[in-house]
Tab-separated table of C-alpha atoms in Angstrom:
chain	number	residue	atom	x	y	z
A	168	MET	CA	-4.416	3.857	22.888
A	169	GLY	CA	-6.413	3.554	19.681
A	170	GLY	CA	-6.010	4.528	16.084
A	171	ALA	CA	-3.798	3.661	13.192
A	172	THR	CA	-0.043	3.347	13.478
A	173	ILE	CA	2.762	3.602	10.964
A	174	CYS	CA	6.242	2.123	10.863
A	175	PRO	CA	9.145	4.592	10.712
A	176	SER	CA	10.415	2.869	7.565
A	177	GLU	CA	7.089	3.688	5.879
A	178	VAL	CA	7.771	7.355	6.609
A	179	ALA	CA	11.272	7.077	5.136
A	180	ARG	CA	9.917	5.373	2.018
A	181	ALA	CA	7.384	8.199	1.617
A	182	ILE	CA	10.059	10.912	1.659
A	183	ALA	CA	12.915	9.174	-0.176
A	184	SER	CA	13.316	7.139	-3.312
A	185	GLU	CA	12.834	3.388	-3.048
A	186	ASP	CA	16.570	2.701	-3.157
A	187	GLN	CA	17.530	5.467	-0.684
A	188	TRP	CA	14.950	5.169	2.098
A	189	ARG	CA	17.508	3.686	4.517
A	190	GLU	CA	19.635	6.817	4.229
A	191	ALA	CA	16.569	8.846	5.291
A	192	MET	CA	16.112	6.891	8.549
A	193	PRO	CA	18.400	9.097	10.726
A	194	ALA	CA	16.348	12.171	9.733
A	195	VAL	CA	13.108	10.264	10.389
A	196	HIS	CA	14.328	9.188	13.835
A	197	ALA	CA	15.381	12.757	14.682
A	198	ALA	CA	11.981	14.117	13.641
A	199	ILE	CA	10.228	11.420	15.668
A	200	ASP	CA	12.264	12.332	18.758
A	201	GLU	CA	11.223	15.980	18.349
A	202	MET	CA	7.550	15.107	17.867
A	203	ILE	CA	7.607	12.903	20.969
A	204	ALA	CA	9.110	15.765	22.988
A	205	ASP	CA	6.412	18.114	21.630
A	206	GLY	CA	3.638	15.648	22.494
A	207	ILE	CA	2.502	15.265	18.880
A	208	ILE	CA	2.966	11.517	18.586
A	209	SER	CA	3.270	8.468	20.785
A	210	LEU	CA	5.081	5.203	20.221
A	211	SER	CA	4.050	1.615	20.772
A	212	TRP	CA	5.117	-1.915	20.005
A	213	LYS	CA	2.791	-4.905	20.005
A	214	GLY	CA	0.120	-2.934	21.862
A	215	ARG	CA	2.417	-1.617	24.580
A	216	ASN	CA	3.131	2.082	24.971
A	217	LEU	CA	6.775	3.119	24.743
A	218	ASP	CA	8.228	6.126	26.554
A	219	ARG	CA	11.012	6.597	24.030
A	220	ARG	CA	12.271	5.332	20.725
A	221	SER	CA	14.120	2.056	21.221
A	222	GLY	CA	14.222	-1.029	19.024
A	223	ALA	CA	11.173	-1.768	16.911
A	224	TYR	CA	8.253	0.640	17.285
A	225	ARG	CA	5.138	2.042	15.651
A	226	ILE	CA	4.099	5.717	15.483
A	227	ARG	CA	0.658	7.127	16.300
A	228	LEU	CA	-0.726	10.652	16.402
A	229	ARG	CA	-1.850	11.688	19.876
């Protein structure tokens, strides 16, 4: 698995104001779950691939 990754909170900060990014996290998580199911992205944490969203994770385009 190579390439750049992004933290889900970075996504939330990109779509919401600085003081409301936490409120955007449920929508970010839902979108991530859909993109995983569609095979668009993959998840990892500390270099290990993750099968599903759980705990801390990073996002990468497939």
